[in-house]
PDB file of C-alpha atoms in Angstrom:
ATOM      1  CA  MET A  13      -2.345  20.006  25.371  1.00 50.00           C
ATOM      2  CA  ALA A  14       1.324  19.423  24.636  1.00 49.00           C
ATOM      3  CA  ARG A  15       2.921  21.906  22.278  1.00 53.00           C
ATOM      4  CA  LEU A  16       3.024  20.672  18.687  1.00 52.00           C
ATOM      5  CA  ALA A  17       6.136  22.545  17.615  1.00 47.00           C
ATOM      6  CA  ALA A  18       9.693  22.393  18.789  1.00 45.00           C
ATOM      7  CA  GLU A  19      10.792  24.994  21.281  1.00 42.00           C
ATOM      8  CA  GLY A  20      11.085  28.403  19.749  1.00 44.00           C
ATOM      9  CA  ALA A  21       9.021  30.401  17.292  1.00 46.00           C
ATOM     10  CA  VAL A  22       6.775  28.616  14.799  1.00 50.00           C
ATOM     11  CA  ALA A  23       7.008  30.036  11.287  1.00 54.00           C
ATOM     12  CA  PRO A  24       3.587  31.226  10.041  1.00 57.00           C
ATOM     13  CA  LEU A  25       2.083  29.036   7.339  1.00 49.00           C
ATOM     14  CA  LYS A  26       1.209  30.312   3.896  1.00 54.00           C
ATOM     15  CA  ARG A  27      -2.496  31.075   3.793  1.00 49.00           C
ATOM     16  CA  GLU A  28      -3.163  29.264   0.529  1.00 47.00           C
ATOM     17  CA  THR A  29      -2.022  25.991   2.083  1.00 67.00           C
ATOM     18  CA  PHE A  30      -3.099  26.711   5.615  1.00 68.00           C
ATOM     19  CA  ARG A  31      -5.960  24.282   6.185  1.00 79.00           C
ATOM     20  CA  ASP A  32      -4.263  21.202   4.796  1.00 85.00           C
ATOM     21  CA  ARG A  33      -0.887  21.944   6.359  1.00 83.00           C
ATOM     22  CA  VAL A  34      -2.307  22.710   9.798  1.00 82.00           C
ATOM     23  CA  ALA A  35      -4.581  19.677   9.581  1.00 88.00           C
ATOM     24  CA  GLU A  36      -1.609  17.483   8.676  1.00 89.00           C
ATOM     25  CA  ARG A  37       0.542  18.808  11.532  1.00 85.00           C
ATOM     26  CA  LEU A  38      -2.246  18.300  14.044  1.00 86.00           C
ATOM     27  CA  ARG A  39      -3.071  14.870  12.577  1.00 92.00           C
ATOM     28  CA  HIS A  40       0.579  13.898  12.889  1.00 91.00           C
ATOM     29  CA  ALA A  41       0.697  15.063  16.518  1.00 88.00           C
ATOM     30  CA  ILE A  42      -2.434  13.087  17.419  1.00 91.00           C
ATOM     31  CA  ILE A  43      -1.374   9.870  15.706  1.00 93.00           C
ATOM     32  CA  ASP A  44       2.187  10.103  17.023  1.00 90.00           C
ATOM     33  CA  GLY A  45       0.860  10.537  20.547  1.00 87.00           C
ATOM     34  CA  GLN A  46       2.335  14.025  21.014  1.00 86.00           C
ATOM     35  CA  VAL A  47      -1.181  15.087  21.983  1.00 83.00           C
ATOM     36  CA  ALA A  48      -2.757  12.740  24.512  1.00 84.00           C
ATOM     37  CA  PRO A  49      -6.143  11.110  23.826  1.00 86.00           C
ATOM     38  CA  GLY A  50      -8.896  13.147  25.399  1.00 87.00           C
ATOM     39  CA  SER A  51      -6.824  16.359  25.436  1.00 89.00           C
ATOM     40  CA  THR A  52      -8.677  19.598  24.797  1.00 90.00           C
ATOM     41  CA  VAL A  53      -7.588  21.680  21.798  1.00 87.00           C
ATOM     42  CA  THR A  54      -8.621  25.286  21.342  1.00 87.00           C
ATOM     43  CA  GLU A  55      -8.627  27.615  18.363  1.00 85.00           C
ATOM     44  CA  GLN A  56      -6.810  30.246  20.420  1.00 85.00           C
ATOM     45  CA  GLN A  57      -3.954  27.921  21.332  1.00 83.00           C
ATOM     46  CA  LEU A  58      -3.552  26.498  17.834  1.00 80.00           C
ATOM     47  CA  ALA A  59      -3.749  29.961  16.273  1.00 81.00           C
ATOM     48  CA  ALA A  60      -0.835  30.990  18.471  1.00 83.00           C
ATOM     49  CA  GLU A  61       1.069  27.799  17.605  1.00 77.00           C
ATOM     50  CA  PHE A  62       0.809  28.291  13.847  1.00 74.00           C
ATOM     51  CA  GLY A  63       0.680  32.059  13.610  1.00 76.00           C
ATOM     52  CA  VAL A  64      -2.619  32.160  11.696  1.00 74.00           C
ATOM     53  CA  SER A  65      -6.076  33.576  12.120  1.00 77.00           C
ATOM     54  CA  ARG A  66      -8.797  31.527  13.767  1.00 80.00           C
ATOM     55  CA  GLY A  67     -11.131  31.449  10.745  1.00 77.00           C
ATOM     56  CA  PRO A  68      -9.177  29.089   8.502  1.00 76.00           C
ATOM     57  CA  LEU A  69      -7.934  27.214  11.573  1.00 81.00           C
ATOM     58  CA  ARG A  70     -11.538  26.371  12.346  1.00 86.00           C
ATOM     59  CA  GLU A  71     -11.779  24.754   8.899  1.00 87.00           C
ATOM     60  CA  ALA A  72      -8.745  22.566   9.592  1.00 87.00           C
ATOM     61  CA  MET A  73     -10.140  21.444  12.922  1.00 90.00           C
ATOM     62  CA  GLY A  74     -13.462  20.720  11.248  1.00 92.00           C
ATOM     63  CA  LEU A  75     -11.666  18.425   8.809  1.00 92.00           C
ATOM     64  CA  LEU A  76     -10.199  16.408  11.671  1.00 94.00           C
ATOM     65  CA  VAL A  77     -13.625  16.226  13.308  1.00 95.00           C
ATOM     66  CA  GLU A  78     -14.934  14.689  10.074  1.00 94.00           C
ATOM     67  CA  GLU A  79     -12.050  12.213  10.136  1.00 93.00           C
ATOM     68  CA  GLY A  80     -12.914  11.179  13.676  1.00 93.00           C
ATOM     69  CA  LEU A  81      -9.609  12.312  15.191  1.00 95.00           C
ATOM     70  CA  LEU A  82     -11.204  15.256  17.006  1.00 95.00           C
ATOM     71  CA  VAL A  83     -14.517  15.238  18.838  1.00 94.00           C
ATOM     72  CA  SER A  84     -16.450  18.494  19.009  1.00 91.00           C
ATOM     73  CA  VAL A  85     -18.970  18.956  21.818  1.00 85.00           C
ATOM     74  CA  PRO A  86     -21.125  22.059  21.131  1.00 82.00           C
ATOM     75  CA  TYR A  87     -20.722  24.848  23.708  1.00 79.00           C
ATOM     76  CA  THR A  88     -18.141  22.731  25.575  1.00 82.00           C
ATOM     77  CA  ALA A  89     -14.822  21.884  23.911  1.00 88.00           C
ATOM     78  CA  THR A  90     -13.061  20.120  21.101  1.00 92.00           C
ATOM     79  CA  ARG A  91     -11.045  17.135  22.252  1.00 93.00           C
ATOM     80  CA  VAL A  92      -8.719  14.559  20.767  1.00 92.00           C
ATOM     81  CA  VAL A  93     -10.566  11.280  20.351  1.00 92.00           C
ATOM     82  CA  SER A  94     -10.123   8.796  23.190  1.00 88.00           C
ATOM     83  CA  LEU A  95      -9.688   5.108  22.406  1.00 87.00           C
ATOM     84  CA  SER A  96     -11.541   2.393  24.266  1.00 88.00           C
ATOM     85  CA  PRO A  97     -11.396  -1.395  23.901  1.00 88.00           C
ATOM     86  CA  GLY A  98     -14.882  -1.221  22.412  1.00 90.00           C
ATOM     87  CA  ASP A  99     -13.654   1.201  19.723  1.00 89.00           C
ATOM     88  CA  VAL A 100     -10.806  -1.171  18.882  1.00 88.00           C
ATOM     89  CA  CYS A 101     -13.086  -4.192  18.585  1.00 90.00           C
ATOM     90  CA  GLU A 102     -15.572  -2.273  16.448  1.00 92.00           C
ATOM     91  CA  ILE A 103     -13.073  -0.968  13.906  1.00 90.00           C
ATOM     92  CA  TYR A 104     -11.306  -4.314  13.584  1.00 90.00           C
ATOM     93  CA  SER A 105     -14.554  -6.253  13.111  1.00 93.00           C
ATOM     94  CA  LEU A 106     -15.642  -3.644  10.547  1.00 94.00           C
ATOM     95  CA  ARG A 107     -12.283  -3.903   8.742  1.00 93.00           C
ATOM     96  CA  ILE A 108     -12.650  -7.663   8.411  1.00 95.00           C
ATOM     97  CA  ALA A 109     -16.169  -7.413   6.990  1.00 96.00           C
ATOM     98  CA  LEU A 110     -15.296  -4.593   4.584  1.00 97.00           C
ATOM     99  CA  GLU A 111     -12.061  -6.117   3.322  1.00 97.00           C
ATOM    100  CA  ARG A 112     -13.634  -9.523   2.762  1.00 97.00           C
ATOM    101  CA  LEU A 113     -16.386  -7.866   0.735  1.00 98.00           C
ATOM    102  CA  ALA A 114     -13.877  -5.807  -1.255  1.00 98.00           C
ATOM    103  CA  PHE A 115     -11.882  -8.897  -2.224  1.00 98.00           C
ATOM    104  CA  GLU A 116     -15.008 -10.861  -3.065  1.00 98.00           C
ATOM    105  CA  HIS A 117     -16.018  -8.013  -5.355  1.00 97.00           C
ATOM    106  CA  ILE A 118     -12.649  -7.525  -7.059  1.00 98.00           C
ATOM    107  CA  TRP A 119     -11.606 -11.177  -7.335  1.00 98.00           C
ATOM    108  CA  PRO A 120     -12.908 -11.965 -10.852  1.00 96.00           C
ATOM    109  CA  ARG A 121     -11.861  -8.526 -12.166  1.00 95.00           C
ATOM    110  CA  ARG A 122      -8.337  -8.191 -10.768  1.00 97.00           C
ATOM    111  CA  THR A 123      -5.829  -6.668 -13.164  1.00 96.00           C
ATOM    112  CA  ALA A 124      -2.085  -6.516 -13.545  1.00 96.00           C
ATOM    113  CA  ALA A 125      -2.313  -2.920 -12.317  1.00 96.00           C
ATOM    114  CA  PHE A 126      -3.904  -4.120  -9.077  1.00 97.00           C
ATOM    115  CA  ALA A 127      -1.080  -6.590  -8.427  1.00 97.00           C
ATOM    116  CA  ALA A 128       1.572  -4.015  -9.352  1.00 97.00           C
ATOM    117  CA  THR A 129       0.075  -1.371  -7.057  1.00 98.00           C
ATOM    118  CA  LEU A 130      -0.157  -3.819  -4.191  1.00 97.00           C
ATOM    119  CA  LYS A 131       3.481  -4.838  -4.656  1.00 97.00           C
ATOM    120  CA  ALA A 132       4.673  -1.212  -4.904  1.00 98.00           C
ATOM    121  CA  ARG A 133       2.805  -0.208  -1.762  1.00 98.00           C
ATOM    122  CA  HIS A 134       4.179  -3.207   0.090  1.00 97.00           C
ATOM    123  CA  GLU A 135       7.677  -2.110  -0.885  1.00 96.00           C
ATOM    124  CA  ALA A 136       6.835   1.416   0.309  1.00 96.00           C
ATOM    125  CA  LEU A 137       5.728  -0.027   3.640  1.00 96.00           C
ATOM    126  CA  LEU A 138       8.985  -1.945   4.004  1.00 95.00           C
ATOM    127  CA  ALA A 139      10.915   1.255   3.239  1.00 94.00           C
ATOM    128  CA  ALA A 140       8.911   3.130   5.895  1.00 93.00           C
ATOM    129  CA  LEU A 141       9.715   0.416   8.419  1.00 91.00           C
ATOM    130  CA  GLY A 142      13.391   1.012   7.794  1.00 87.00           C
ATOM    131  CA  SER A 143      13.009   4.666   8.733  1.00 88.00           C
ATOM    132  CA  GLY A 144      11.669   3.902  12.204  1.00 87.00           C
ATOM    133  CA  ASP A 145       8.930   6.527  11.721  1.00 91.00           C
ATOM    134  CA  GLY A 146       5.762   5.109  13.288  1.00 91.00           C
ATOM    135  CA  TYR A 147       3.494   7.691  11.667  1.00 93.00           C
ATOM    136  CA  GLU A 148       4.767   6.974   8.155  1.00 94.00           C
ATOM    137  CA  ALA A 149       4.784   3.203   8.717  1.00 93.00           C
ATOM    138  CA  ALA A 150       1.148   3.240   9.833  1.00 94.00           C
ATOM    139  CA  LEU A 151       0.223   5.489   6.897  1.00 96.00           C
ATOM    140  CA  ALA A 152       1.972   3.132   4.457  1.00 96.00           C
ATOM    141  CA  GLU A 153       0.041   0.212   5.958  1.00 95.00           C
ATOM    142  CA  VAL A 154      -3.248   2.075   5.489  1.00 96.00           C
ATOM    143  CA  ARG A 155      -2.342   2.780   1.851  1.00 97.00           C
ATOM    144  CA  LEU A 156      -1.496  -0.878   1.256  1.00 97.00           C
ATOM    145  CA  HIS A 157      -4.872  -2.015   2.546  1.00 97.00           C
ATOM    146  CA  GLY A 158      -6.587   0.785   0.643  1.00 98.00           C
ATOM    147  CA  THR A 159      -5.541  -0.708  -2.703  1.00 98.00           C
ATOM    148  CA  VAL A 160      -8.400  -3.196  -2.918  1.00 98.00           C
ATOM    149  CA  TYR A 161     -11.003  -0.528  -2.111  1.00 98.00           C
ATOM    150  CA  GLU A 162      -9.632   1.869  -4.709  1.00 97.00           C
ATOM    151  CA  GLN A 163      -9.681  -0.734  -7.468  1.00 97.00           C
ATOM    152  CA  CYS A 164     -12.660  -2.972  -6.662  1.00 96.00           C
ATOM    153  CA  GLY A 165     -15.133  -0.724  -8.480  1.00 95.00           C
ATOM    154  CA  HIS A 166     -17.519  -0.462  -5.510  1.00 96.00           C
ATOM    155  CA  ARG A 167     -18.185   3.211  -4.845  1.00 97.00           C
ATOM    156  CA  LEU A 168     -19.846   2.858  -1.428  1.00 97.00           C
ATOM    157  CA  LEU A 169     -17.113   0.532  -0.197  1.00 97.00           C
ATOM    158  CA  LEU A 170     -14.500   3.102  -1.165  1.00 97.00           C
ATOM    159  CA  GLU A 171     -16.465   5.902   0.512  1.00 97.00           C
ATOM    160  CA  THR A 172     -16.730   3.844   3.692  1.00 96.00           C
ATOM    161  CA  TRP A 173     -13.016   3.050   3.617  1.00 97.00           C
ATOM    162  CA  ASN A 174     -12.119   6.706   3.158  1.00 95.00           C
ATOM    163  CA  ARG A 175     -14.203   7.587   6.208  1.00 94.00           C
ATOM    164  CA  ILE A 176     -12.507   5.111   8.523  1.00 94.00           C
ATOM    165  CA  ALA A 177      -8.949   5.323   7.127  1.00 95.00           C
ATOM    166  CA  PRO A 178      -7.800   8.274   9.317  1.00 93.00           C
ATOM    167  CA  ARG A 179      -8.972   6.522  12.483  1.00 92.00           C
ATOM    168  CA  LEU A 180      -7.405   3.296  11.294  1.00 92.00           C
ATOM    169  CA  HIS A 181      -4.132   5.199  10.849  1.00 94.00           C
ATOM    170  CA  LEU A 182      -4.349   6.162  14.524  1.00 93.00           C
ATOM    171  CA  TYR A 183      -5.299   2.653  15.640  1.00 90.00           C
ATOM    172  CA  LEU A 184      -2.420   1.066  13.701  1.00 90.00           C
ATOM    173  CA  ALA A 185       0.071   3.470  15.258  1.00 90.00           C
ATOM    174  CA  VAL A 186      -1.258   2.625  18.728  1.00 89.00           C
ATOM    175  CA  HIS A 187      -1.206  -1.076  17.792  1.00 86.00           C
ATOM    176  CA  GLN A 188       2.532  -0.924  17.163  1.00 86.00           C
ATOM    177  CA  LYS A 189       3.119   0.934  20.422  1.00 84.00           C
ATOM    178  CA  ALA A 190       1.282  -1.895  22.181  1.00 83.00           C
ATOM    179  CA  HIS A 191       3.893  -4.215  20.704  1.00 82.00           C
ATOM    180  CA  GLY A 192       6.783  -1.896  21.581  1.00 84.00           C
ATOM    181  CA  ARG A 193       7.789  -1.106  17.998  1.00 84.00           C
ATOM    182  CA  SER A 194       7.300   1.593  15.351  1.00 81.00           C
ATOM    183  CA  GLY A 195       5.722  -0.591  12.659  1.00 83.00           C
ATOM    184  CA  PRO A 196       4.632  -4.119  11.750  1.00 84.00           C
ATOM    185  CA  LEU A 197       7.119  -6.935  11.338  1.00 82.00           C
ATOM    186  CA  ASP A 198       8.868  -7.072   7.964  1.00 87.00           C
ATOM    187  CA  ASP A 199       7.018 -10.222   6.890  1.00 89.00           C
ATOM    188  CA  ALA A 200       3.622  -9.313   8.351  1.00 91.00           C
ATOM    189  CA  HIS A 201       2.041  -8.542   4.961  1.00 94.00           C
ATOM    190  CA  GLN A 202       3.878 -10.934   2.646  1.00 95.00           C
ATOM    191  CA  ALA A 203       1.189 -13.642   2.712  1.00 96.00           C
ATOM    192  CA  TYR A 204      -1.504 -10.984   2.245  1.00 96.00           C
ATOM    193  CA  VAL A 205       0.206  -9.588  -0.870  1.00 97.00           C
ATOM    194  CA  ASP A 206       0.988 -13.031  -2.329  1.00 97.00           C
ATOM    195  CA  LEU A 207      -2.524 -14.417  -1.818  1.00 98.00           C
ATOM    196  CA  ALA A 208      -4.143 -11.240  -3.190  1.00 98.00           C
ATOM    197  CA  SER A 209      -2.454 -12.002  -6.513  1.00 94.00           C
ATOM    198  CA  GLY A 210      -3.105 -15.748  -6.328  1.00 96.00           C
ATOM    199  CA  ASP A 211      -5.986 -17.935  -7.470  1.00 96.00           C
ATOM    200  CA  ARG A 212      -7.599 -19.006  -4.169  1.00 98.00           C
ATOM    201  CA  LEU A 213     -10.198 -16.591  -2.855  1.00 98.00           C
ATOM    202  CA  ASP A 214     -10.893 -18.869   0.108  1.00 98.00           C
ATOM    203  CA  LEU A 215      -7.267 -18.625   1.222  1.00 98.00           C
ATOM    204  CA  MET A 216      -7.313 -14.846   0.753  1.00 98.00           C
ATOM    205  CA  LEU A 217     -10.408 -14.496   2.927  1.00 97.00           C
ATOM    206  CA  ALA A 218      -8.881 -16.749   5.579  1.00 97.00           C
ATOM    207  CA  GLU A 219      -5.735 -14.595   5.559  1.00 96.00           C
ATOM    208  CA  ILE A 220      -7.832 -11.455   6.040  1.00 95.00           C
ATOM    209  CA  ASP A 221      -9.464 -13.019   9.115  1.00 93.00           C
ATOM    210  CA  HIS A 222      -6.085 -14.112  10.483  1.00 91.00           C
ATOM    211  CA  HIS A 223      -4.220 -10.928   9.541  1.00 87.00           C
ATOM    212  CA  MET A 224      -6.796  -8.563  11.052  1.00 85.00           C
ATOM    213  CA  SER A 225      -7.288 -10.589  14.220  1.00 84.00           C
ATOM    214  CA  ARG A 226      -3.591 -11.079  14.931  1.00 79.00           C
ATOM    215  CA  GLY A 227      -2.627  -8.998  17.929  1.00 74.00           C
ATOM    216  CA  LEU A 228      -6.151  -7.631  18.458  1.00 82.00           C
ATOM    217  CA  GLN A 229      -6.358  -8.854  22.042  1.00 79.00           C
ATOM    218  CA  ARG A 230      -2.996  -7.317  22.880  1.00 79.00           C
ATOM    219  CA  LEU A 231      -4.065  -3.964  21.457  1.00 84.00           C
ATOM    220  CA  SER A 232      -7.382  -4.143  23.301  1.00 84.00           C
ATOM    221  CA  ASP A 233      -5.588  -4.935  26.564  1.00 84.00           C
ATOM    222  CA  TYR A 234      -3.122  -2.073  25.956  1.00 83.00           C
ATOM    223  CA  VAL A 235      -5.918   0.437  25.346  1.00 85.00           C
ATOM    224  CA  ALA A 236      -7.821  -0.929  28.338  1.00 82.00           C
ATOM    225  CA  GLY A 237      -4.772  -0.361  30.527  1.00 78.00           C
ATOM    226  CA  VAL A 238      -4.476   3.244  29.354  1.00 69.00           C
ATOM    227  CA  ALA A 239      -8.214   3.884  29.719  1.00 59.00           C
ATOM    228  CA  GLY A 240      -8.589   1.920  32.933  1.00 59.00           C
ATOM    229  CA  SER A 241     -11.438  -0.183  31.510  1.00 60.00           C
ATOM    230  CA  PRO A 242     -11.970  -3.868  30.659  1.00 63.00           C
ATOM    231  CA  GLY A 243     -10.677  -5.236  27.331  1.00 57.00           C
ATOM    232  CA  CYS A 244     -12.939  -6.600  24.632  1.00 66.00           C
TER     233      CYS A 244
END
């Protein structure tokens, strides 16, 4: 596995923030592509990287296993998740179904706070695009799409979203790499934000279908090329 820190000594992390900080650094490395898909990660190596004991490190790795970014095979190894065209097609088809349901649920109960949050998160996404940071741009895109789940009042929908959001963060970052850029186009979400605050649910649902499907084949082909397998 590629080293996660710059050359030189890595300052030990404070124990009270260890799990979250280590998890975030490893998450960042995976999503940014610093650690290749399928790479093996070990407690011994990461403990040396971060200057911490292996007990709390195990907790951080367990968190990323729950998020689907690491895959733990008992008595074998823990590896970074590998992406396949089938994985891409599954998460995008699931996103479409979930987001359509979330908007159908929230539509008659949308509030000014919903519209304001959506607008603020869209502005945050545009700011992240200006930084050229692919990790932050993909995270801002996840947060934008998370707005409807957080405010639709459907507990199981929100739980499901929270479970897939870390993997979606990874997929969105890879999606942009497939297009040779660090984030979506500046106007990619404008119609989504405008229609979400409008009065036509049918147009909103059509935009979800179009927005989610746009570029899917290119991403699938990109992942297939990396994995050496057929696209979806």
